[in-house]
C-alpha atoms as one frame of an Amber mdcrd trajectory, in Angstrom:
protein
-136.149 111.462 -46.980-138.099 112.570 -50.055-141.327 111.961 -48.119-140.298
 114.500 -45.493-139.984 117.276 -48.081-143.051 116.230 -50.070-145.643 115.665
 -47.294-147.369 118.605 -45.583-145.074 121.165 -47.198-147.388 124.100 -46.486
-147.576 123.337 -42.770-143.835 122.974 -42.564-143.261 126.379 -44.207-145.770
 128.000 -41.839-144.012 126.389 -38.839-140.635 127.733 -39.999-142.017 131.251
 -40.354-143.598 131.085 -36.886-140.323 129.893 -35.353-138.441 132.760 -37.027
-140.956 135.325 -35.766-140.741 133.870 -32.270-136.935 134.116 -32.370-137.113
 137.775 -33.401-139.603 138.424 -30.632-137.420 136.870 -27.950-134.291 138.626
 -29.160-135.717 142.101 -29.710-138.461 142.369 -27.126-137.164 140.256 -24.312
-133.581 141.672 -24.958-131.711 139.293 -22.657-128.661 140.453 -20.707-125.228
 139.416 -21.902-121.751 139.445 -20.378-118.788 140.275 -22.580-115.061 140.933
 -22.088-113.285 143.539 -24.246-109.816 145.080 -24.434-109.353 148.845 -24.308
-106.549 151.412 -24.149-106.101 153.708 -21.140-106.600 157.481 -21.282-104.198
 159.355 -18.983-105.497 162.517 -17.285-103.499 165.096 -15.308-100.363 165.251
 -17.495-100.461 169.067 -17.638-100.864 169.354 -13.860 -97.955 166.966 -13.436
 -95.675 168.986 -15.740 -96.638 172.191 -13.933 -95.094 170.683 -10.799 -91.896
 169.842 -12.694 -92.602 166.106 -12.982 -93.233 163.729 -15.867 -94.184 160.059
 -16.178 -91.137 157.872 -16.433 -93.225 154.988 -17.842 -95.623 157.116 -19.918
 -95.106 155.193 -23.167 -95.752 151.882 -21.413 -98.957 153.247 -19.872-100.243
 154.623 -23.181 -99.642 151.301 -24.937-101.192 149.246 -22.148-104.531 147.511
 -22.740-106.867 146.490 -19.920-109.525 143.788 -19.929-113.007 145.007 -19.059
-115.926 142.704 -18.203-119.185 144.376 -19.268-122.777 143.345 -18.605-125.933
 144.684 -20.187-128.828 144.129 -22.608-127.922 142.506 -25.873-128.998 145.438
 -28.043-126.980 147.929 -25.981-123.977 145.604 -26.053-124.216 145.456 -29.848
-124.305 149.262 -29.927-121.236 149.379 -27.721-119.346 147.151 -30.125-120.001
 149.549 -32.999-119.260 152.687 -30.951-116.195 151.928 -28.846-115.678 155.572
 -27.854-118.617 155.183 -25.467-116.212 153.396 -23.100-113.992 155.565 -20.906
-111.012 153.793 -19.352-109.160 156.351 -17.296-105.962 156.700 -15.311-106.460
 159.994 -13.462-103.258 161.487 -12.035-104.684 164.918 -11.186-105.060 164.452
  -7.425-101.593 162.905  -7.132 -99.984 165.651  -9.214-101.514 168.345  -7.005
 -99.906 166.769  -3.917 -96.357 166.833  -5.326 -93.941 169.463  -3.962 -90.360
 170.512  -4.636 -89.266 168.638  -1.511 -90.421 165.288  -2.889 -87.954 162.725
  -4.187 -86.635 162.770  -7.726 -88.525 159.551  -8.513 -91.775 158.385  -6.871
 -93.694 155.207  -7.716 -97.363 154.866  -6.739-100.036 152.250  -7.469-102.967
 154.107  -9.039-106.430 152.701  -9.679-107.781 152.401 -13.210-111.442 153.356
 -13.579-113.844 152.462 -16.356-117.438 153.328 -17.223-119.649 153.519 -20.284
-121.908 156.270 -21.554-124.619 153.821 -22.628-127.434 153.388 -20.128-127.941
 149.838 -18.897-124.353 148.638 -19.355-122.243 148.241 -16.241-118.576 147.400
 -15.690-118.465 144.225 -13.623-114.700 143.865 -13.493-111.452 145.349 -14.807
-108.028 143.756 -15.040-105.622 145.063 -13.893-107.385 147.201 -11.309-104.246
 149.213 -10.486-101.011 150.037 -12.268 -97.652 151.255 -10.995 -97.007 154.860
 -12.071 -93.531 156.352 -11.778 -93.430 160.128 -11.241 -90.008 161.552 -11.978
 -88.605 165.058 -12.039 -88.367 166.552 -15.522 -84.905 167.250 -16.903 -83.961
 169.359 -19.918 -80.719 169.291 -21.874 -79.146 170.176 -25.217 -77.238 167.693
 -27.356 -75.136 168.282 -30.473 -76.368 166.337 -33.479 -73.895 163.864 -34.966
 -74.258 162.016 -38.246 -73.238 158.764 -39.884 -72.933 158.241 -43.647 -74.608
 155.217 -45.236 -73.666 153.725 -48.666 -70.434 155.696 -48.426 -68.438 153.453
 -50.744 -71.046 153.493 -53.519 -71.532 157.231 -53.937 -69.456 159.965 -55.558
 -70.904 162.377 -52.989 -69.687 160.523 -49.901 -66.676 162.816 -49.482 -68.862
 165.923 -49.169 -69.516 167.299 -45.706 -73.281 167.540 -45.101 -74.838 170.732
 -43.749 -77.222 170.151 -40.808 -80.032 172.531 -39.896 -80.192 172.760 -36.923
 -77.027 171.369 -35.384 -78.424 170.859 -31.846 -81.559 169.304 -30.353 -83.380
 170.184 -27.131 -84.397 167.089 -25.156 -86.674 166.818 -22.132 -88.211 164.046
 -20.080 -87.646 161.994 -16.933 -84.314 162.819 -15.336 -83.075 159.219 -15.477
 -83.910 158.915 -19.186 -82.406 162.271 -20.186 -79.179 161.419 -18.371 -78.940
 158.202 -20.383 -78.787 160.118 -23.670 -75.181 160.096 -24.770 -75.612 161.036
 -28.433 -78.188 162.597 -30.733 -77.607 161.028 -34.136 -78.952 161.025 -37.686
 -78.221 158.494 -40.419 -77.556 160.019 -43.844 -77.984 157.885 -46.951 -75.984
 159.624 -49.673 -77.860 157.662 -52.353 -80.814 159.996 -51.696 -78.881 163.023
 -53.007 -78.207 164.331 -56.505 -77.856 167.679 -58.286 -81.648 167.788 -58.429
 -82.177 166.722 -54.794 -79.825 168.681 -52.587 -81.597 168.213 -49.243 -84.061
 166.066 -47.328 -85.152 165.583 -43.718 -83.831 162.871 -41.413 -85.244 161.802
 -37.999 -83.110 162.311 -34.892 -82.316 159.201 -32.842 -81.250 159.424 -29.182
 -78.670 156.814 -28.154 -77.222 155.764 -24.806 -73.597 154.897 -24.107 -74.049
 151.367 -25.504 -75.626 152.671 -28.707 -79.141 151.600 -27.742 -82.042 153.944
 -28.508 -83.448 155.881 -25.551 -87.233 156.157 -25.667 -89.617 158.279 -23.645
 -87.651 161.507 -24.214 -89.081 164.442 -26.158 -87.024 166.029 -28.946 -87.304
 169.528 -30.370 -86.978 169.379 -33.308 -87.630 165.756 -34.207 -86.088 166.057
 -37.683 -82.986 167.650 -39.200 -82.756 169.092 -42.702 -79.618 167.707 -44.339
 -78.061 169.440 -47.349 -75.179 168.105 -49.427 -73.289 170.908 -51.228 -73.497
 169.283 -54.664 -72.866 171.682 -57.544 -71.533 175.209 -57.827 -71.259 177.443
 -54.761 -71.717 181.193 -54.753 -71.862 183.936 -52.130 -74.773 186.298 -52.797
 -76.380 189.185 -50.881 -79.857 189.069 -49.366 -82.217 191.598 -50.903 -85.125
 192.987 -48.854 -88.442 193.650 -50.618 -91.304 195.908 -49.597 -94.954 196.349
 -50.448 -97.191 199.329 -49.818 -95.947 202.758 -48.793 -95.112 204.428 -45.514
 -97.780 206.722 -44.056 -97.493 210.374 -45.181 -94.759 212.276 -43.393 -92.516
 209.242 -42.768 -89.494 207.986 -44.678 -87.039 205.075 -44.611 -83.842 206.525
 -43.220 -81.885 203.268 -43.449 -82.323 199.554 -44.152 -80.066 196.905 -42.595
 -80.111 193.165 -43.327 -78.578 190.470 -41.126 -77.008 188.311 -42.387 -76.013
 190.386 -45.383 -74.999 187.386 -47.516 -75.516 183.640 -47.729 -73.809 180.845
 -49.652 -75.974 179.041 -52.193 -75.343 175.819 -54.083 -76.921 174.194 -57.120
 -76.428 173.495 -60.797 -73.941 175.926 -62.333 -76.407 177.019 -65.037 -78.869
 178.154 -62.367 -76.367 179.560 -59.877 -74.725 181.770 -62.520 -78.020 183.600
 -63.139 -78.556 184.506 -59.485 -77.198 187.849 -58.288 -79.105 187.994 -54.989
 -81.596 186.059 -52.892 -84.779 187.999 -52.335 -86.612 188.087 -49.025 -90.347
 187.911 -48.443 -91.977 191.321 -48.844 -92.438 193.543 -45.792 -95.624 195.632
 -45.621 -94.939 199.325 -45.004 -98.495 200.663 -44.792 -98.724 201.063 -41.006
 -95.041 201.452 -40.111 -94.339 204.765 -38.329 -91.298 203.861 -36.231 -88.081
 201.896 -36.517 -88.611 198.166 -36.261 -87.082 194.713 -36.845 -88.756 192.219
 -39.164 -88.044 188.481 -39.474 -88.531 187.396 -43.060 -87.942 184.185 -45.034
 -85.530 183.533 -47.879 -87.102 183.015 -51.318 -84.902 180.282 -52.787 -85.278
 179.527 -56.521 -86.113 175.933 -57.419 -83.034 173.734 -57.403 -81.082 176.084
 -55.095 -80.199 175.493 -51.442 -78.251 177.571 -48.954 -75.503 175.833 -46.985
 -74.969 178.203 -44.060 -75.743 176.806 -40.613 -78.466 179.350 -39.959 -82.242
 179.264 -40.017 -83.837 180.343 -43.323 -84.741 183.803 -42.063 -83.103 187.219
 -42.120 -83.587 190.177 -39.810 -84.449 193.362 -41.686 -84.049 196.509 -39.607
 -85.956 199.537 -40.872 -84.991 202.926 -39.502 -88.038 205.158 -39.896 -87.937
 208.921 -39.340 -90.302 211.800 -39.874 -89.504 213.500 -43.128 -88.846 217.167
 -43.857 -88.270 218.903 -47.178 -85.864 221.430 -48.645 -85.971 223.486 -51.854
 -82.699 223.110 -53.750 -81.916 225.776 -56.333 -79.560 223.644 -58.381 -77.325
 225.372 -60.974 -77.802 223.771 -64.376 -74.028 223.476 -64.689 -74.022 221.112
 -61.678 -76.813 218.884 -62.939 -76.205 215.389 -64.253 -78.349 216.283 -67.301
 -79.117 214.149 -70.328 -81.191 215.368 -73.311 -82.574 212.638 -75.571 -84.963
 212.327 -78.477 -83.782 215.257 -80.644 -83.544 214.689 -84.410 -80.094 214.012
 -85.786 -77.985 217.118 -86.116 -80.131 219.244 -83.791 -78.455 220.914 -80.828
 -79.807 222.450 -77.649 -79.101 225.166 -75.118 -80.547 225.329 -71.596 -82.122
 228.718 -71.072 -82.566 228.403 -67.298 -79.591 229.047 -65.055 -81.024 227.044
 -62.123 -83.656 224.359 -61.534 -85.835 224.295 -58.406 -86.102 220.780 -56.941
 -87.835 220.192 -53.583 -86.613 217.002 -51.913 -88.091 215.249 -48.858 -86.002
 213.126 -46.497 -84.615 213.266 -42.985 -82.906 216.453 -41.911 -79.593 214.597
 -41.649 -79.838 213.268 -45.211 -80.885 216.633 -46.626 -77.882 218.369 -45.043
 -75.490 215.861 -46.642 -77.193 215.886 -50.056 -75.218 216.923 -53.141 -76.771
 218.036 -56.478 -74.520 215.600 -58.326 -76.662 212.793 -56.859 -79.589 213.913
 -59.038 -79.978 212.337 -62.472 -82.084 214.515 -64.797 -83.401 213.564 -68.245
 -85.173 215.848 -70.747 -86.920 213.576 -73.237 -88.122 214.898 -76.630 -88.992
 211.409 -77.913 -92.742 211.820 -77.595 -92.794 215.048 -79.631 -93.465 215.115
 -83.358 -92.214 217.570 -85.998 -89.546 219.131 -83.830 -88.366 222.459 -85.226
 -85.961 225.066 -83.983 -87.364 227.020 -81.071 -87.890 227.201 -77.336 -89.497
 224.300 -75.447 -90.723 223.820 -71.854 -89.937 220.184 -71.070 -91.002 218.140
 -67.960 -87.954 216.475 -66.431 -87.492 212.862 -65.417 -85.708 213.078 -62.058
 -84.044 210.142 -60.316 -82.805 210.579 -56.723 -81.429 208.036 -54.212 -83.984
 205.749 -52.498 -83.957 207.672 -49.217 -85.136 210.851 -50.986 -88.265 211.739
 -52.908 -89.107 214.666 -55.184 -92.016 216.721 -53.825 -92.590 219.378 -56.515
 -93.348 217.151 -59.493 -93.453 217.856 -62.351 -90.308 219.984 -62.631 -89.865
 221.844 -65.948 -86.833 223.143 -67.847 -86.722 225.690 -70.692 -84.573 224.461
 -73.575 -83.730 226.176 -76.868 -83.475 223.748 -79.793 -81.273 224.702 -82.773
 -81.680 223.257 -86.256 -78.624 221.882 -88.086 -76.431 224.492 -89.797 -76.506
 224.037 -93.625 -73.158 223.967 -95.450 -72.321 227.310 -97.219 -72.314 227.087
-101.115 -68.877 227.246-102.815 -68.595 230.332-105.141 -66.973 229.640-108.594
 -63.641 231.301-109.397 -63.771 234.395-111.643 -61.294 233.980-114.551 -58.665
 236.673-115.188 -59.234 238.724-118.396 -57.290 237.421-121.367 -56.782 233.999
-119.821 -60.081 232.334-120.816 -58.420 230.389-123.633 -55.636 229.216-121.403
 -57.889 227.876-118.652 -57.894 224.147-118.419 -60.409 221.991-116.620 -58.230
 220.441-113.984 -60.941 218.247-112.480 -59.691 214.748-112.085 -56.336 215.771
-113.586 -53.103 215.240-111.713 -51.383 218.300-110.352 -48.031 218.884-112.045
 -45.490 221.091-110.428 -43.529 223.411-112.742
């Protein structure tokens, strides 16, 4: 044995190299043909055309999960490429021509044997055989229905929250599919595990399961939605209004005549410390920049972290904006009718309003302007920014607050105010003694008064 490795070593190494080169030559340049069997899924074509005729595939799930055996033949190098790039194989079940032949007069359920075709996109590889060559396809009329969603409670005995009634959003599910399968659906159900809830986790999503009369799951039926949001009302509950928010401004010449929100209120739940701080639930902001007519807007709730709402409604509100062209009116408001506040005067200083009336031009709808009352205006004259205030007459710009549906056009509005300094106390004159009584006068300060 040692002789074999020790004699003619150089020639043996050369022979090995030549054999290796010859093998590479045969494999790569001669590229012999190979035959190989592979498994592949089926691509279904014509589903949309089928649904347009009101039909669906009763055995669609079975067809999509089916694998066929394909016998391929081709050069070795191309076969190796096919192994690494499986998408180059197209195994097809084409229903288009059959779907186009269906009519409303056809039976509710039709079964047809349809041929499976296969080809590759790599030149030189051919499909020698395919098994199975045909497959039974069941066309069935599509049925739609609505089912109420029921729930079961899991781990009921172990949880302090088991007695709470869960809130489901939504409470119904739309199902569609083959008529025979849809008619089997007796119940749409979700399974709620109460161990998943706490004061920090008030809600989570649960998949909907469709069950037949025996409690077995029905497959091959579409569900919309597929999941339900489940909320357990753990914590403090509170009824709060929904508050619309806006961004931007209406185009010139237009004004918000009215704002309506539906629903007006919702019920929230959460930790008491958080719930107590909430006075309203804000809505997503509505852009006003291009709004020139009345319109409805659907906008989402903005729920603070740790807060859920427990109403059986979707998390959106309808905000109705009534938009009207604005007009303006010049109100000559008597000062005596103004809700006037003067602030910022030094202590002891007083004021008098010199003007008898104030001119305020308001813009709004004609209807609002006719019903407007001066008492709705809040007016503030602020001296706080002035230094070294002395007695005299001042012309002060007013801070004017009007209801939201109005706006002041003629800003700034001024008022003439007379400021009076404090009145000093008059000095007390000493008593003049009566002649002849100087010696009898007694200093009575701090002495008790004695009646004679």
